[in-house]
Amino acid sequence: MPDEPTVGRDAAAWSPLDSDGWYAARNATTALRDVLARAGLEKDFPYLRADLNAFGHGLVELGRVSPDTAELLRLALASGYGRDRDGDGHASTTAEEHKGRT
C-alpha cells in the first residue's frame, strides 16, 4: 500500500490479504450474495465476486447479467430509490456515507 514502508520487503511480495480494500470488498460481496440468495437471484449473478485493483482498492464485480436480470435490477433500484429519500428530497444517511467516495 502507498503508506507502507518497503524497506527490506519487495513490493512484488504484497498480498491482497494485507489490504483493507480486499476485506471491504469481500464483506460487501458476501452481504450482497446473501441478499440475492434470499431473493432467489443467486443464479442471475453468476459473476458476482470481490476483487482488488492494482491500486489496492476493493471492488465488487457484479459481472454480466441477462437482459431480464438487468430489467429486474433496474426496477428494484427505481422502486427503492424513492424510499432512500426523506420528505425534502435529501438522501438518507446510508446514501450520504457513499457521497464523498471516489
Tab-separated table of N, CA, C and O in Angstrom:
chain	number	residue	atom	x	y	z
A	1	MET	N	0.843	-1.163	0.000
A	1	MET	CA	0.000	0.000	0.000
A	1	MET	C	0.895	1.235	0.000
A	1	MET	O	2.034	1.178	0.434
A	2	PRO	N	0.392	2.366	-0.455
A	2	PRO	CA	1.239	3.537	-0.622
A	2	PRO	C	1.927	4.011	0.651
A	2	PRO	O	3.042	4.495	0.595
A	3	ASP	N	1.279	3.884	1.797
A	3	ASP	CA	1.870	4.400	3.025
A	3	ASP	C	2.665	3.359	3.807
A	3	ASP	O	3.182	3.648	4.870
A	4	GLU	N	2.769	2.163	3.264
A	4	GLU	CA	3.525	1.113	3.947
A	4	GLU	C	5.000	1.201	3.588
A	4	GLU	O	5.353	1.446	2.435
A	5	PRO	N	5.873	1.008	4.563
A	5	PRO	CA	7.307	1.016	4.250
A	5	PRO	C	7.669	-0.206	3.411
A	5	PRO	O	7.138	-1.289	3.597
A	6	THR	N	8.585	0.003	2.448
A	6	THR	CA	9.004	-1.101	1.594
A	6	THR	C	10.437	-1.525	1.891
A	6	THR	O	10.975	-2.384	1.209
A	7	VAL	N	11.038	-0.930	2.908
A	7	VAL	CA	12.412	-1.273	3.265
A	7	VAL	C	12.460	-2.732	3.698
A	7	VAL	O	11.705	-3.170	4.560
A	8	GLY	N	13.353	-3.495	3.066
A	8	GLY	CA	13.501	-4.892	3.415
A	8	GLY	C	12.392	-5.781	2.900
A	8	GLY	O	12.302	-6.943	3.248
A	9	ARG	N	11.541	-5.231	2.067
A	9	ARG	CA	10.418	-6.007	1.560
A	9	ARG	C	10.197	-5.674	0.095
A	9	ARG	O	10.079	-4.515	-0.281
A	10	ASP	N	10.160	-6.657	-0.728
A	10	ASP	CA	9.922	-6.470	-2.150
A	10	ASP	C	8.446	-6.167	-2.370
A	10	ASP	O	7.571	-6.868	-1.864
A	11	ALA	N	8.153	-5.112	-3.124
A	11	ALA	CA	6.763	-4.739	-3.381
A	11	ALA	C	6.007	-5.851	-4.101
A	11	ALA	O	4.787	-5.955	-3.991
A	12	ALA	N	6.714	-6.698	-4.840
A	12	ALA	CA	6.052	-7.799	-5.544
A	12	ALA	C	5.538	-8.855	-4.580
A	12	ALA	O	4.711	-9.680	-4.943
A	13	ALA	N	5.986	-8.820	-3.345
A	13	ALA	CA	5.545	-9.797	-2.351
A	13	ALA	C	4.262	-9.363	-1.658
A	13	ALA	O	3.774	-10.051	-0.785
A	14	TRP	N	3.690	-8.223	-2.058
A	14	TRP	CA	2.471	-7.724	-1.449
A	14	TRP	C	1.338	-8.711	-1.667
A	14	TRP	O	1.210	-9.337	-2.711
A	15	SER	N	0.514	-8.869	-0.677
A	15	SER	CA	-0.605	-9.802	-0.752
A	15	SER	C	-1.915	-9.058	-0.567
A	15	SER	O	-2.003	-8.151	0.262
A	16	PRO	N	-2.965	-9.437	-1.298
A	16	PRO	CA	-4.259	-8.802	-1.085
A	16	PRO	C	-4.791	-9.030	0.326
A	16	PRO	O	-5.605	-8.269	0.814
A	17	LEU	N	-4.311	-10.060	0.974
A	17	LEU	CA	-4.755	-10.334	2.340
A	17	LEU	C	-4.246	-9.291	3.322
A	17	LEU	O	-4.709	-9.215	4.456
A	18	ASP	N	-3.271	-8.477	2.884
A	18	ASP	CA	-2.751	-7.388	3.713
A	18	ASP	C	-3.528	-6.090	3.504
A	18	ASP	O	-3.167	-5.066	4.047
A	19	SER	N	-4.575	-6.139	2.713
A	19	SER	CA	-5.277	-4.933	2.285
A	19	SER	C	-6.649	-4.804	2.931
A	19	SER	O	-7.451	-5.735	2.901
A	20	ASP	N	-6.936	-3.616	3.477
A	20	ASP	CA	-8.281	-3.343	3.992
A	20	ASP	C	-9.297	-3.349	2.855
A	20	ASP	O	-10.449	-3.734	3.037
A	21	GLY	N	-8.851	-2.923	1.658
A	21	GLY	CA	-9.741	-2.899	0.496
A	21	GLY	C	-10.271	-4.272	0.146
A	21	GLY	O	-11.429	-4.433	-0.231
A	22	TRP	N	-9.414	-5.286	0.290
A	22	TRP	CA	-9.840	-6.657	-0.018
A	22	TRP	C	-10.947	-7.105	0.933
A	22	TRP	O	-11.965	-7.646	0.519
A	23	TYR	N	-10.751	-6.856	2.218
A	23	TYR	CA	-11.751	-7.289	3.196
A	23	TYR	C	-13.051	-6.509	3.047
A	23	TYR	O	-14.137	-7.068	3.212
A	24	ALA	N	-12.971	-5.237	2.714
A	24	ALA	CA	-14.179	-4.447	2.487
A	24	ALA	C	-14.950	-4.991	1.287
A	24	ALA	O	-16.173	-5.150	1.336
A	25	ALA	N	-14.231	-5.297	0.203
A	25	ALA	CA	-14.877	-5.850	-0.994
A	25	ALA	C	-15.467	-7.221	-0.704
A	25	ALA	O	-16.590	-7.531	-1.129
A	26	ARG	N	-14.733	-8.042	0.010
A	26	ARG	CA	-15.222	-9.384	0.328
A	26	ARG	C	-16.470	-9.319	1.198
A	26	ARG	O	-17.448	-10.028	0.953
A	27	ASN	N	-16.459	-8.449	2.208
A	27	ASN	CA	-17.618	-8.331	3.096
A	27	ASN	C	-18.844	-7.795	2.352
A	27	ASN	O	-19.959	-8.274	2.559
A	28	ALA	N	-18.628	-6.813	1.482
A	28	ALA	CA	-19.748	-6.258	0.709
A	28	ALA	C	-20.295	-7.300	-0.261
A	28	ALA	O	-21.516	-7.413	-0.448
A	29	THR	N	-19.414	-8.072	-0.875
A	29	THR	CA	-19.837	-9.114	-1.804
A	29	THR	C	-20.626	-10.200	-1.080
A	29	THR	O	-21.658	-10.664	-1.568
A	30	THR	N	-20.170	-10.575	0.087
A	30	THR	CA	-20.863	-11.589	0.875
A	30	THR	C	-22.256	-11.104	1.276
A	30	THR	O	-23.237	-11.855	1.176
A	31	ALA	N	-22.354	-9.851	1.702
A	31	ALA	CA	-23.649	-9.300	2.091
A	31	ALA	C	-24.597	-9.249	0.900
A	31	ALA	O	-25.773	-9.621	1.009
A	32	LEU	N	-24.093	-8.826	-0.259
A	32	LEU	CA	-24.919	-8.785	-1.460
A	32	LEU	C	-25.319	-10.186	-1.902
A	32	LEU	O	-26.469	-10.434	-2.272
A	33	ARG	N	-24.382	-11.128	-1.831
A	33	ARG	CA	-24.682	-12.525	-2.175
A	33	ARG	C	-25.820	-13.056	-1.319
A	33	ARG	O	-26.745	-13.712	-1.817
A	34	ASP	N	-25.776	-12.785	-0.021
A	34	ASP	CA	-26.805	-13.280	0.886
A	34	ASP	C	-28.181	-12.703	0.547
A	34	ASP	O	-29.186	-13.419	0.566
A	35	VAL	N	-28.228	-11.406	0.217
A	35	VAL	CA	-29.499	-10.771	-0.148
A	35	VAL	C	-30.019	-11.346	-1.462
A	35	VAL	O	-31.212	-11.629	-1.598
A	36	LEU	N	-29.124	-11.523	-2.424
A	36	LEU	CA	-29.540	-12.106	-3.713
A	36	LEU	C	-30.060	-13.535	-3.529
A	36	LEU	O	-31.052	-13.922	-4.150
A	37	ALA	N	-29.411	-14.300	-2.672
A	37	ALA	CA	-29.851	-15.678	-2.418
A	37	ALA	C	-31.231	-15.689	-1.763
A	37	ALA	O	-32.098	-16.489	-2.142
A	38	ARG	N	-31.458	-14.793	-0.795
A	38	ARG	CA	-32.771	-14.724	-0.143
A	38	ARG	C	-33.864	-14.327	-1.135
A	38	ARG	O	-35.011	-14.722	-0.992
A	39	ALA	N	-33.482	-13.545	-2.140
A	39	ALA	CA	-34.451	-13.121	-3.161
A	39	ALA	C	-34.582	-14.147	-4.282
A	39	ALA	O	-35.340	-13.935	-5.222
A	40	GLY	N	-33.823	-15.235	-4.205
A	40	GLY	CA	-33.873	-16.262	-5.228
A	40	GLY	C	-33.135	-15.882	-6.510
A	40	GLY	O	-33.409	-16.424	-7.573
A	41	LEU	N	-32.180	-14.946	-6.411
A	41	LEU	CA	-31.482	-14.446	-7.590
A	41	LEU	C	-30.023	-14.894	-7.669
A	41	LEU	O	-29.254	-14.330	-8.441
A	42	GLU	N	-29.663	-15.902	-6.904
A	42	GLU	CA	-28.250	-16.317	-6.896
A	42	GLU	C	-27.767	-16.792	-8.265
A	42	GLU	O	-26.605	-16.604	-8.620
A	43	LYS	N	-28.644	-17.357	-9.066
A	43	LYS	CA	-28.236	-17.827	-10.399
A	43	LYS	C	-28.228	-16.707	-11.427
A	43	LYS	O	-27.701	-16.873	-12.522
A	44	ASP	N	-28.800	-15.559	-11.087
A	44	ASP	CA	-28.869	-14.434	-12.018
A	44	ASP	C	-27.604	-13.571	-12.009
A	44	ASP	O	-27.435	-12.719	-12.873
A	45	PHE	N	-26.739	-13.768	-11.031
A	45	PHE	CA	-25.493	-13.014	-10.927
A	45	PHE	C	-24.319	-13.989	-10.812
A	45	PHE	O	-23.622	-14.038	-9.794
A	46	PRO	N	-24.073	-14.774	-11.876
A	46	PRO	CA	-23.054	-15.822	-11.794
A	46	PRO	C	-21.621	-15.302	-11.676
A	46	PRO	O	-20.725	-16.042	-11.278
A	47	TYR	N	-21.389	-14.039	-12.012
A	47	TYR	CA	-20.027	-13.497	-11.985
A	47	TYR	C	-19.780	-12.592	-10.779
A	47	TYR	O	-18.753	-11.911	-10.725
A	48	LEU	N	-20.676	-12.587	-9.815
A	48	LEU	CA	-20.505	-11.764	-8.617
A	48	LEU	C	-19.250	-12.197	-7.878
A	48	LEU	O	-19.071	-13.382	-7.581
A	49	ARG	N	-18.355	-11.245	-7.619
A	49	ARG	CA	-17.137	-11.588	-6.888
A	49	ARG	C	-16.492	-10.341	-6.311
A	49	ARG	O	-16.719	-9.217	-6.769
A	50	ALA	N	-15.669	-10.556	-5.311
A	50	ALA	CA	-14.853	-9.495	-4.733
A	50	ALA	C	-13.564	-9.418	-5.535
A	50	ALA	O	-13.044	-10.427	-6.006
A	51	ASP	N	-13.038	-8.209	-5.690
A	51	ASP	CA	-11.818	-8.034	-6.457
A	51	ASP	C	-11.019	-6.886	-5.850
A	51	ASP	O	-11.504	-6.157	-4.998
A	52	LEU	N	-9.817	-6.776	-6.311
A	52	LEU	CA	-8.909	-5.734	-5.860
A	52	LEU	C	-8.197	-5.209	-7.090
A	52	LEU	O	-7.687	-5.998	-7.890
A	53	ASN	N	-8.172	-3.885	-7.280
A	53	ASN	CA	-7.477	-3.369	-8.451
A	53	ASN	C	-5.995	-3.176	-8.146
A	53	ASN	O	-5.534	-3.445	-7.036
A	54	ALA	N	-5.252	-2.722	-9.127
A	54	ALA	CA	-3.801	-2.579	-8.995
A	54	ALA	C	-3.404	-1.564	-7.935
A	54	ALA	O	-2.263	-1.560	-7.463
A	55	PHE	N	-4.322	-0.697	-7.527
A	55	PHE	CA	-4.032	0.310	-6.521
A	55	PHE	C	-4.444	-0.140	-5.120
A	55	PHE	O	-4.333	0.613	-4.164
A	56	GLY	N	-4.945	-1.354	-5.011
A	56	GLY	CA	-5.356	-1.879	-3.721
A	56	GLY	C	-6.751	-1.475	-3.301
A	56	GLY	O	-7.132	-1.659	-2.154
A	57	HIS	N	-7.541	-0.929	-4.241
A	57	HIS	CA	-8.914	-0.543	-3.923
A	57	HIS	C	-9.825	-1.746	-4.107
A	57	HIS	O	-9.809	-2.398	-5.151
A	58	GLY	N	-10.611	-2.025	-3.097
A	58	GLY	CA	-11.549	-3.132	-3.179
A	58	GLY	C	-12.702	-2.808	-4.104
A	58	GLY	O	-13.189	-1.680	-4.135
A	59	LEU	N	-13.113	-3.800	-4.872
A	59	LEU	CA	-14.212	-3.640	-5.811
A	59	LEU	C	-15.157	-4.835	-5.705
A	59	LEU	O	-14.720	-5.946	-5.420
A	60	VAL	N	-16.426	-4.574	-5.937
A	60	VAL	CA	-17.411	-5.649	-6.047
A	60	VAL	C	-17.795	-5.720	-7.508
A	60	VAL	O	-18.313	-4.756	-8.076
A	61	GLU	N	-17.506	-6.839	-8.126
A	61	GLU	CA	-17.827	-7.016	-9.534
A	61	GLU	C	-19.147	-7.757	-9.652
A	61	GLU	O	-19.277	-8.895	-9.188
A	62	LEU	N	-20.118	-7.101	-10.268
A	62	LEU	CA	-21.421	-7.730	-10.476
A	62	LEU	C	-21.387	-8.651	-11.679
A	62	LEU	O	-22.116	-9.630	-11.731
A	63	GLY	N	-20.557	-8.349	-12.647
A	63	GLY	CA	-20.407	-9.196	-13.821
A	63	GLY	C	-21.520	-9.033	-14.835
A	63	GLY	O	-22.351	-8.140	-14.738
A	64	ARG	N	-21.520	-9.921	-15.804
A	64	ARG	CA	-22.527	-9.894	-16.869
A	64	ARG	C	-23.818	-10.512	-16.358
A	64	ARG	O	-23.803	-11.470	-15.602
A	65	VAL	N	-24.922	-9.930	-16.820
A	65	VAL	CA	-26.237	-10.467	-16.469
A	65	VAL	C	-27.094	-10.497	-17.727
A	65	VAL	O	-26.816	-9.800	-18.708
A	66	SER	N	-28.142	-11.281	-17.683
A	66	SER	CA	-29.063	-11.362	-18.816
A	66	SER	C	-29.878	-10.071	-18.907
A	66	SER	O	-29.991	-9.324	-17.924
A	67	PRO	N	-30.482	-9.809	-20.067
A	67	PRO	CA	-31.350	-8.636	-20.181
A	67	PRO	C	-32.509	-8.663	-19.181
A	67	PRO	O	-32.880	-7.624	-18.629
A	68	ASP	N	-33.049	-9.837	-18.911
A	68	ASP	CA	-34.137	-9.937	-17.933
A	68	ASP	C	-33.666	-9.558	-16.530
A	68	ASP	O	-34.369	-8.873	-15.788
A	69	THR	N	-32.463	-10.002	-16.179
A	69	THR	CA	-31.918	-9.663	-14.864
A	69	THR	C	-31.622	-8.171	-14.777
A	69	THR	O	-31.866	-7.538	-13.750
A	70	ALA	N	-31.119	-7.586	-15.854
A	70	ALA	CA	-30.850	-6.144	-15.873
A	70	ALA	C	-32.137	-5.352	-15.678
A	70	ALA	O	-32.166	-4.365	-14.941
A	71	GLU	N	-33.209	-5.805	-16.307
A	71	GLU	CA	-34.501	-5.135	-16.147
A	71	GLU	C	-35.007	-5.279	-14.713
A	71	GLU	O	-35.514	-4.328	-14.123
A	72	LEU	N	-34.856	-6.455	-14.136
A	72	LEU	CA	-35.260	-6.675	-12.751
A	72	LEU	C	-34.455	-5.776	-11.802
A	72	LEU	O	-35.015	-5.172	-10.878
A	73	LEU	N	-33.175	-5.659	-12.048
A	73	LEU	CA	-32.317	-4.790	-11.240
A	73	LEU	C	-32.738	-3.327	-11.396
A	73	LEU	O	-32.816	-2.583	-10.418
A	74	ARG	N	-33.048	-2.923	-12.614
A	74	ARG	CA	-33.500	-1.554	-12.860
A	74	ARG	C	-34.778	-1.252	-12.088
A	74	ARG	O	-34.903	-0.209	-11.439
A	75	LEU	N	-35.718	-2.185	-12.132
A	75	LEU	CA	-36.977	-1.986	-11.418
A	75	LEU	C	-36.764	-1.927	-9.903
A	75	LEU	O	-37.371	-1.104	-9.217
A	76	ALA	N	-35.899	-2.782	-9.389
A	76	ALA	CA	-35.625	-2.795	-7.954
A	76	ALA	C	-34.970	-1.490	-7.517
A	76	ALA	O	-35.334	-0.914	-6.482
A	77	LEU	N	-34.025	-1.015	-8.301
A	77	LEU	CA	-33.358	0.246	-7.966
A	77	LEU	C	-34.311	1.425	-8.075
A	77	LEU	O	-34.306	2.316	-7.227
A	78	ALA	N	-35.137	1.423	-9.112
A	78	ALA	CA	-36.086	2.515	-9.295
A	78	ALA	C	-37.112	2.560	-8.163
A	78	ALA	O	-37.449	3.633	-7.664
A	79	SER	N	-37.585	1.410	-7.723
A	79	SER	CA	-38.583	1.404	-6.650
A	79	SER	C	-37.959	1.729	-5.299
A	79	SER	O	-38.591	2.354	-4.457
A	80	GLY	N	-36.729	1.338	-5.084
A	80	GLY	CA	-36.063	1.623	-3.822
A	80	GLY	C	-35.471	3.006	-3.736
A	80	GLY	O	-35.237	3.528	-2.648
A	81	TYR	N	-35.236	3.639	-4.866
A	81	TYR	CA	-34.602	4.954	-4.880
A	81	TYR	C	-35.428	5.984	-4.122
A	81	TYR	O	-34.905	6.748	-3.344
A	82	GLY	N	-36.735	5.972	-4.297
A	82	GLY	CA	-37.605	6.923	-3.624
A	82	GLY	C	-37.650	6.718	-2.116
A	82	GLY	O	-37.816	7.656	-1.354
A	83	ARG	N	-37.462	5.484	-1.660
A	83	ARG	CA	-37.501	5.196	-0.230
A	83	ARG	C	-36.248	5.669	0.479
A	83	ARG	O	-36.238	5.813	1.679
A	84	ASP	N	-35.158	5.907	-0.259
A	84	ASP	CA	-33.913	6.378	0.344
A	84	ASP	C	-33.876	7.895	0.464
A	84	ASP	O	-32.856	8.470	0.787
A	85	ARG	N	-34.976	8.543	0.224
A	85	ARG	CA	-35.057	9.999	0.301
A	85	ARG	C	-36.024	10.387	1.407
A	85	ARG	O	-37.009	9.725	1.655
A	86	ASP	N	-35.711	11.498	2.080
A	86	ASP	CA	-36.652	11.986	3.089
A	86	ASP	C	-37.667	12.903	2.397
A	86	ASP	O	-37.643	13.081	1.186
A	87	GLY	N	-38.535	13.500	3.153
A	87	GLY	CA	-39.586	14.349	2.593
A	87	GLY	C	-39.070	15.552	1.829
A	87	GLY	O	-39.752	16.091	0.968
A	88	ASP	N	-37.847	16.004	2.127
A	88	ASP	CA	-37.281	17.171	1.456
A	88	ASP	C	-36.488	16.803	0.202
A	88	ASP	O	-35.883	17.653	-0.422
A	89	GLY	N	-36.441	15.519	-0.130
A	89	GLY	CA	-35.692	15.092	-1.302
A	89	GLY	C	-34.209	14.881	-1.032
A	89	GLY	O	-33.433	14.698	-1.953
A	90	HIS	N	-33.821	14.915	0.240
A	90	HIS	CA	-32.413	14.698	0.594
A	90	HIS	C	-32.134	13.213	0.772
A	90	HIS	O	-32.993	12.462	1.213
A	91	ALA	N	-30.915	12.840	0.441
A	91	ALA	CA	-30.510	11.442	0.574
A	91	ALA	C	-30.490	11.043	2.042
A	91	ALA	O	-30.222	11.846	2.920
A	92	SER	N	-30.763	9.768	2.289
A	92	SER	CA	-30.730	9.254	3.656
A	92	SER	C	-29.295	9.133	4.135
A	92	SER	O	-28.343	9.295	3.382
A	93	THR	N	-29.135	8.786	5.404
A	93	THR	CA	-27.810	8.638	5.996
A	93	THR	C	-26.976	7.606	5.257
A	93	THR	O	-25.798	7.817	5.004
A	94	THR	N	-27.565	6.494	4.869
A	94	THR	CA	-26.831	5.453	4.159
A	94	THR	C	-26.277	5.975	2.846
A	94	THR	O	-25.119	5.756	2.510
A	95	ALA	N	-27.083	6.691	2.092
A	95	ALA	CA	-26.615	7.227	0.826
A	95	ALA	C	-25.546	8.285	1.034
A	95	ALA	O	-24.624	8.406	0.246
A	96	GLU	N	-25.655	9.056	2.108
A	96	GLU	CA	-24.673	10.095	2.387
A	96	GLU	C	-23.301	9.524	2.699
A	96	GLU	O	-22.294	10.144	2.435
A	97	GLU	N	-23.257	8.309	3.246
A	97	GLU	CA	-21.977	7.681	3.561
A	97	GLU	C	-21.144	7.492	2.307
A	97	GLU	O	-19.928	7.579	2.344
A	98	HIS	N	-21.771	7.264	1.173
A	98	HIS	CA	-21.069	6.977	-0.065
A	98	HIS	C	-20.873	8.213	-0.926
A	98	HIS	O	-20.211	8.171	-1.939
A	99	LYS	N	-21.470	9.336	-0.516
A	99	LYS	CA	-21.458	10.548	-1.320
A	99	LYS	C	-20.041	11.039	-1.598
A	99	LYS	O	-19.728	11.403	-2.721
A	100	GLY	N	-19.163	11.020	-0.609
A	100	GLY	CA	-17.829	11.557	-0.768
A	100	GLY	C	-16.816	10.576	-1.324
A	100	GLY	O	-15.673	10.938	-1.542
A	101	ARG	N	-17.214	9.348	-1.577
A	101	ARG	CA	-16.271	8.339	-2.062
A	101	ARG	C	-15.961	8.545	-3.529
A	101	ARG	O	-16.806	8.971	-4.298
A	102	THR	N	-14.757	8.218	-3.899
A	102	THR	CA	-14.376	8.315	-5.308
A	102	THR	C	-14.007	6.962	-5.850
A	102	THR	O	-13.743	6.059	-5.140
